[in-house]
């Protein structure tokens, strides 16, 4: 409605809605009221669908079902259930090494450099090579960085727990994508096979 009444006239744009028999260049025939009402109904419908989807996804998260676009590095989607994680035999050894090096006191930049020296694909490049991503990462996205090591060694998913809801976006509540406090994350324990023990994971968190 704002575009029809304000933006398009200001920019000199003609707007035609064939099904609604609406044309901004023709004389008004009362259709602008119908259009306004339809805009309101469409807005309410979109918000209603948003609320239903939000509720359905929230239930899935609380059940420990994986809803991410890409599985965490070191895991794959289960062939039997796409919402369940299984260990990736190719990437899992790298994750275990990262945790072991961190446990020995190696810095995150040192570990990233070591992986780059070995020519190992970064998680983004690895997903591309596996066909999970269509666009090939370039520049810093194609190499291991300290921030990637930090994210891996602080992610409870590697101890076998599903952690979701780190960001929130809601049309019906008018909330853009925002970060969620760690206290409000949805954590479901022991949903899949761990790559590191809980003891090792906890020791590294204490070191941090």
Short mmCIF file of C-alpha atoms in Angstrom, two decimals:
data_model
loop_
_atom_site.label_atom_id
_atom_site.label_comp_id
_atom_site.label_asym_id
_atom_site.label_seq_id
_atom_site.Cartn_x
_atom_site.Cartn_y
_atom_site.Cartn_z
CA UNK A 1 0.00 0.00 0.00
CA UNK A 2 2.83 2.37 0.84
CA UNK A 3 4.47 1.72 -2.52
CA UNK A 4 1.19 2.19 -4.43
CA UNK A 5 0.26 5.42 -2.68
CA UNK A 6 3.65 7.04 -2.12
CA UNK A 7 6.68 5.48 -3.81
CA UNK A 8 5.35 4.64 -7.30
CA UNK A 9 3.66 8.05 -7.89
CA UNK A 10 6.81 9.84 -6.72
CA UNK A 11 9.01 7.81 -9.08
CA UNK A 12 6.55 8.07 -11.96
CA UNK A 13 6.02 4.31 -12.08
CA UNK A 14 2.86 2.88 -13.58
CA UNK A 15 1.54 -0.12 -11.68
CA UNK A 16 -0.88 -2.58 -13.28
CA UNK A 17 -2.58 -5.49 -11.50
CA UNK A 18 -4.46 -7.36 -14.25
CA UNK A 19 -6.46 -9.73 -12.04
CA UNK A 20 -7.61 -6.84 -9.86
CA UNK A 21 -8.32 -4.57 -12.84
CA UNK A 22 -6.11 -1.92 -11.28
CA UNK A 23 -4.08 0.60 -13.25
CA UNK A 24 -2.56 3.71 -11.69
CA UNK A 25 -2.72 5.59 -15.04
CA UNK A 26 -6.48 5.21 -15.36
CA UNK A 27 -9.10 7.14 -13.49
CA UNK A 28 -9.92 5.74 -10.07
CA UNK A 29 -12.93 3.43 -10.12
CA UNK A 30 -13.02 2.50 -6.44
CA UNK A 31 -10.54 -0.34 -6.94
CA UNK A 32 -7.99 1.33 -4.69
CA UNK A 33 -10.17 0.43 -1.69
CA UNK A 34 -10.30 -3.21 -2.82
CA UNK A 35 -6.54 -3.23 -3.27
CA UNK A 36 -6.02 -1.78 0.20
CA UNK A 37 -8.26 -4.42 1.76
CA UNK A 38 -6.46 -7.18 -0.14
CA UNK A 39 -3.13 -5.83 1.09
CA UNK A 40 -4.38 -6.06 4.67
CA UNK A 41 -5.66 -9.61 4.16
CA UNK A 42 -2.42 -10.70 2.47
CA UNK A 43 -0.40 -9.23 5.34
CA UNK A 44 -2.50 -11.06 7.93
CA UNK A 45 -2.30 -14.31 5.93
CA UNK A 46 1.51 -14.07 5.67
CA UNK A 47 1.79 -13.46 9.42
CA UNK A 48 -0.54 -16.38 10.16
CA UNK A 49 1.55 -18.73 8.01
CA UNK A 50 4.72 -17.38 9.65
CA UNK A 51 3.35 -18.16 13.13
CA UNK A 52 2.38 -21.72 12.13
CA UNK A 53 5.78 -22.40 10.55
CA UNK A 54 7.56 -20.90 13.57
CA UNK A 55 5.59 -23.18 15.92
CA UNK A 56 6.24 -26.29 13.80
CA UNK A 57 9.98 -25.62 13.58
CA UNK A 58 10.16 -24.91 17.31
CA UNK A 59 8.65 -28.34 18.05
CA UNK A 60 11.16 -30.01 15.73
CA UNK A 61 14.07 -28.22 17.44
CA UNK A 62 12.84 -29.24 20.88
CA UNK A 63 12.68 -32.84 19.62
CA UNK A 64 16.35 -32.63 18.68
CA UNK A 65 15.80 -32.71 14.91
CA UNK A 66 18.51 -31.04 12.84
CA UNK A 67 17.07 -28.19 10.73
CA UNK A 68 20.22 -26.51 9.45
CA UNK A 69 20.98 -25.93 5.78
CA UNK A 70 24.36 -27.65 6.02
CA UNK A 71 25.36 -30.27 8.61
CA UNK A 72 28.20 -29.21 10.93
CA UNK A 73 31.67 -30.01 9.61
CA UNK A 74 32.40 -33.60 10.65
CA UNK A 75 28.81 -34.77 10.24
CA UNK A 76 26.42 -35.76 7.47
CA UNK A 77 22.67 -36.03 7.25
CA UNK A 78 21.51 -39.58 7.88
CA UNK A 79 20.31 -41.28 4.66
CA UNK A 80 17.37 -42.68 6.63
CA UNK A 81 16.41 -39.43 8.37
CA UNK A 82 17.56 -36.04 7.05
CA UNK A 83 16.93 -34.48 10.47
CA UNK A 84 19.45 -36.77 12.17
CA UNK A 85 23.24 -36.38 12.10
CA UNK A 86 25.71 -39.19 11.44
CA UNK A 87 29.51 -39.04 11.49
CA UNK A 88 31.29 -38.08 8.29
CA UNK A 89 34.22 -40.54 8.04
CA UNK A 90 36.26 -38.09 5.94
CA UNK A 91 35.98 -34.97 8.10
CA UNK A 92 35.56 -36.49 11.57
CA UNK A 93 39.31 -37.28 12.03
CA UNK A 94 40.13 -33.62 11.34
CA UNK A 95 37.65 -32.47 14.01
CA UNK A 96 39.12 -34.90 16.55
CA UNK A 97 42.63 -33.61 15.77
CA UNK A 98 41.49 -30.03 16.27
CA UNK A 99 40.12 -30.86 19.72
CA UNK A 100 43.25 -32.79 20.62
CA UNK A 101 45.56 -29.94 19.60
CA UNK A 102 43.41 -27.47 21.50
CA UNK A 103 43.56 -29.71 24.55
CA UNK A 104 47.35 -29.69 24.33
CA UNK A 105 47.29 -25.91 24.46
CA UNK A 106 47.78 -25.04 20.80
CA UNK A 107 46.29 -21.66 19.79
CA UNK A 108 43.43 -21.39 17.34
CA UNK A 109 45.55 -19.45 14.83
CA UNK A 110 48.29 -22.07 15.12
CA UNK A 111 45.82 -24.87 14.44
CA UNK A 112 44.30 -23.05 11.45
CA UNK A 113 47.78 -22.54 9.97
CA UNK A 114 48.64 -26.19 10.47
CA UNK A 115 45.51 -27.31 8.61
CA UNK A 116 46.20 -24.87 5.76
CA UNK A 117 49.79 -26.15 5.52
CA UNK A 118 48.41 -29.65 5.11
CA UNK A 119 46.19 -28.47 2.26
CA UNK A 120 42.95 -29.50 3.94
CA UNK A 121 39.78 -27.90 2.62
CA UNK A 122 38.06 -25.46 4.95
CA UNK A 123 34.48 -26.36 6.01
CA UNK A 124 33.00 -24.04 3.35
CA UNK A 125 35.23 -25.45 0.60
CA UNK A 126 34.58 -28.98 1.86
CA UNK A 127 30.81 -28.49 1.56
CA UNK A 128 31.33 -27.23 -1.98
CA UNK A 129 33.48 -30.21 -2.90
CA UNK A 130 30.82 -32.56 -1.50
CA UNK A 131 28.11 -30.87 -3.56
CA UNK A 132 26.31 -29.32 -0.60
CA UNK A 133 27.05 -25.80 -1.86
CA UNK A 134 26.70 -24.61 -5.44
CA UNK A 135 28.97 -21.57 -5.22
CA UNK A 136 32.68 -22.15 -4.72
CA UNK A 137 34.04 -20.14 -1.76
CA UNK A 138 36.86 -17.74 -2.51
CA UNK A 139 39.43 -15.76 -0.57
CA UNK A 140 39.35 -16.18 3.21
CA UNK A 141 36.27 -18.41 3.00
CA UNK A 142 38.34 -21.04 1.18
CA UNK A 143 40.94 -21.42 3.94
CA UNK A 144 40.99 -22.32 7.60
CA UNK A 145 40.82 -19.35 9.96
CA UNK A 146 41.12 -18.95 13.71
CA UNK A 147 37.42 -18.12 14.03
CA UNK A 148 36.48 -21.46 12.45
CA UNK A 149 38.59 -23.32 15.00
CA UNK A 150 36.98 -21.33 17.80
CA UNK A 151 33.47 -22.13 16.53
CA UNK A 152 34.24 -25.84 16.27
CA UNK A 153 35.82 -26.17 19.71
CA UNK A 154 32.94 -24.33 21.42
CA UNK A 155 30.09 -26.10 19.63
CA UNK A 156 28.33 -28.72 21.85
CA UNK A 157 27.22 -30.59 18.72
CA UNK A 158 30.62 -32.33 18.73
CA UNK A 159 29.86 -33.71 22.20
CA UNK A 160 26.68 -35.29 20.82
CA UNK A 161 24.18 -32.55 21.68
CA UNK A 162 21.90 -30.71 19.27
CA UNK A 163 22.10 -26.94 19.71
CA UNK A 164 19.78 -24.76 17.65
CA UNK A 165 17.97 -21.46 17.86
CA UNK A 166 21.15 -19.37 17.97
CA UNK A 167 19.44 -16.78 15.79
CA UNK A 168 15.81 -15.76 15.53
CA UNK A 169 13.75 -14.29 12.71
CA UNK A 170 10.00 -13.88 12.85
CA UNK A 171 7.69 -12.19 10.36
CA UNK A 172 4.59 -12.38 12.53
CA UNK A 173 6.42 -10.81 15.49
CA UNK A 174 8.20 -8.27 13.30
CA UNK A 175 11.64 -9.51 14.39
CA UNK A 176 14.50 -9.36 11.84
CA UNK A 177 17.31 -11.90 12.06
CA UNK A 178 18.97 -11.37 15.43
CA UNK A 179 21.37 -13.31 17.63
CA UNK A 180 19.90 -15.13 20.62
CA UNK A 181 21.59 -15.25 24.01
CA UNK A 182 23.25 -18.62 24.74
CA UNK A 183 20.93 -19.08 27.74
CA UNK A 184 17.96 -19.18 25.33
CA UNK A 185 19.42 -21.67 22.83
CA UNK A 186 17.47 -24.89 22.33
CA UNK A 187 19.75 -27.69 23.55
CA UNK A 188 18.77 -31.36 23.34
CA UNK A 189 21.25 -33.79 24.90
CA UNK A 190 22.63 -36.95 23.29
CA UNK A 191 20.88 -36.76 19.93
CA UNK A 192 23.71 -38.25 17.87
CA UNK A 193 27.11 -39.90 18.14
CA UNK A 194 29.73 -37.58 19.63
CA UNK A 195 33.11 -36.89 18.03
CA UNK A 196 34.69 -36.01 21.38
CA UNK A 197 33.84 -37.03 24.92
CA UNK A 198 31.97 -34.68 27.23
CA UNK A 199 35.03 -34.63 29.48
CA UNK A 200 37.30 -33.42 26.70
CA UNK A 201 34.76 -30.83 25.58
CA UNK A 202 34.33 -29.49 29.11
CA UNK A 203 38.10 -29.32 29.67
CA UNK A 204 38.53 -27.20 26.57
CA UNK A 205 35.74 -24.84 27.66
CA UNK A 206 37.50 -24.39 30.99
CA UNK A 207 40.74 -23.63 29.17
CA UNK A 208 38.96 -20.96 27.17
#
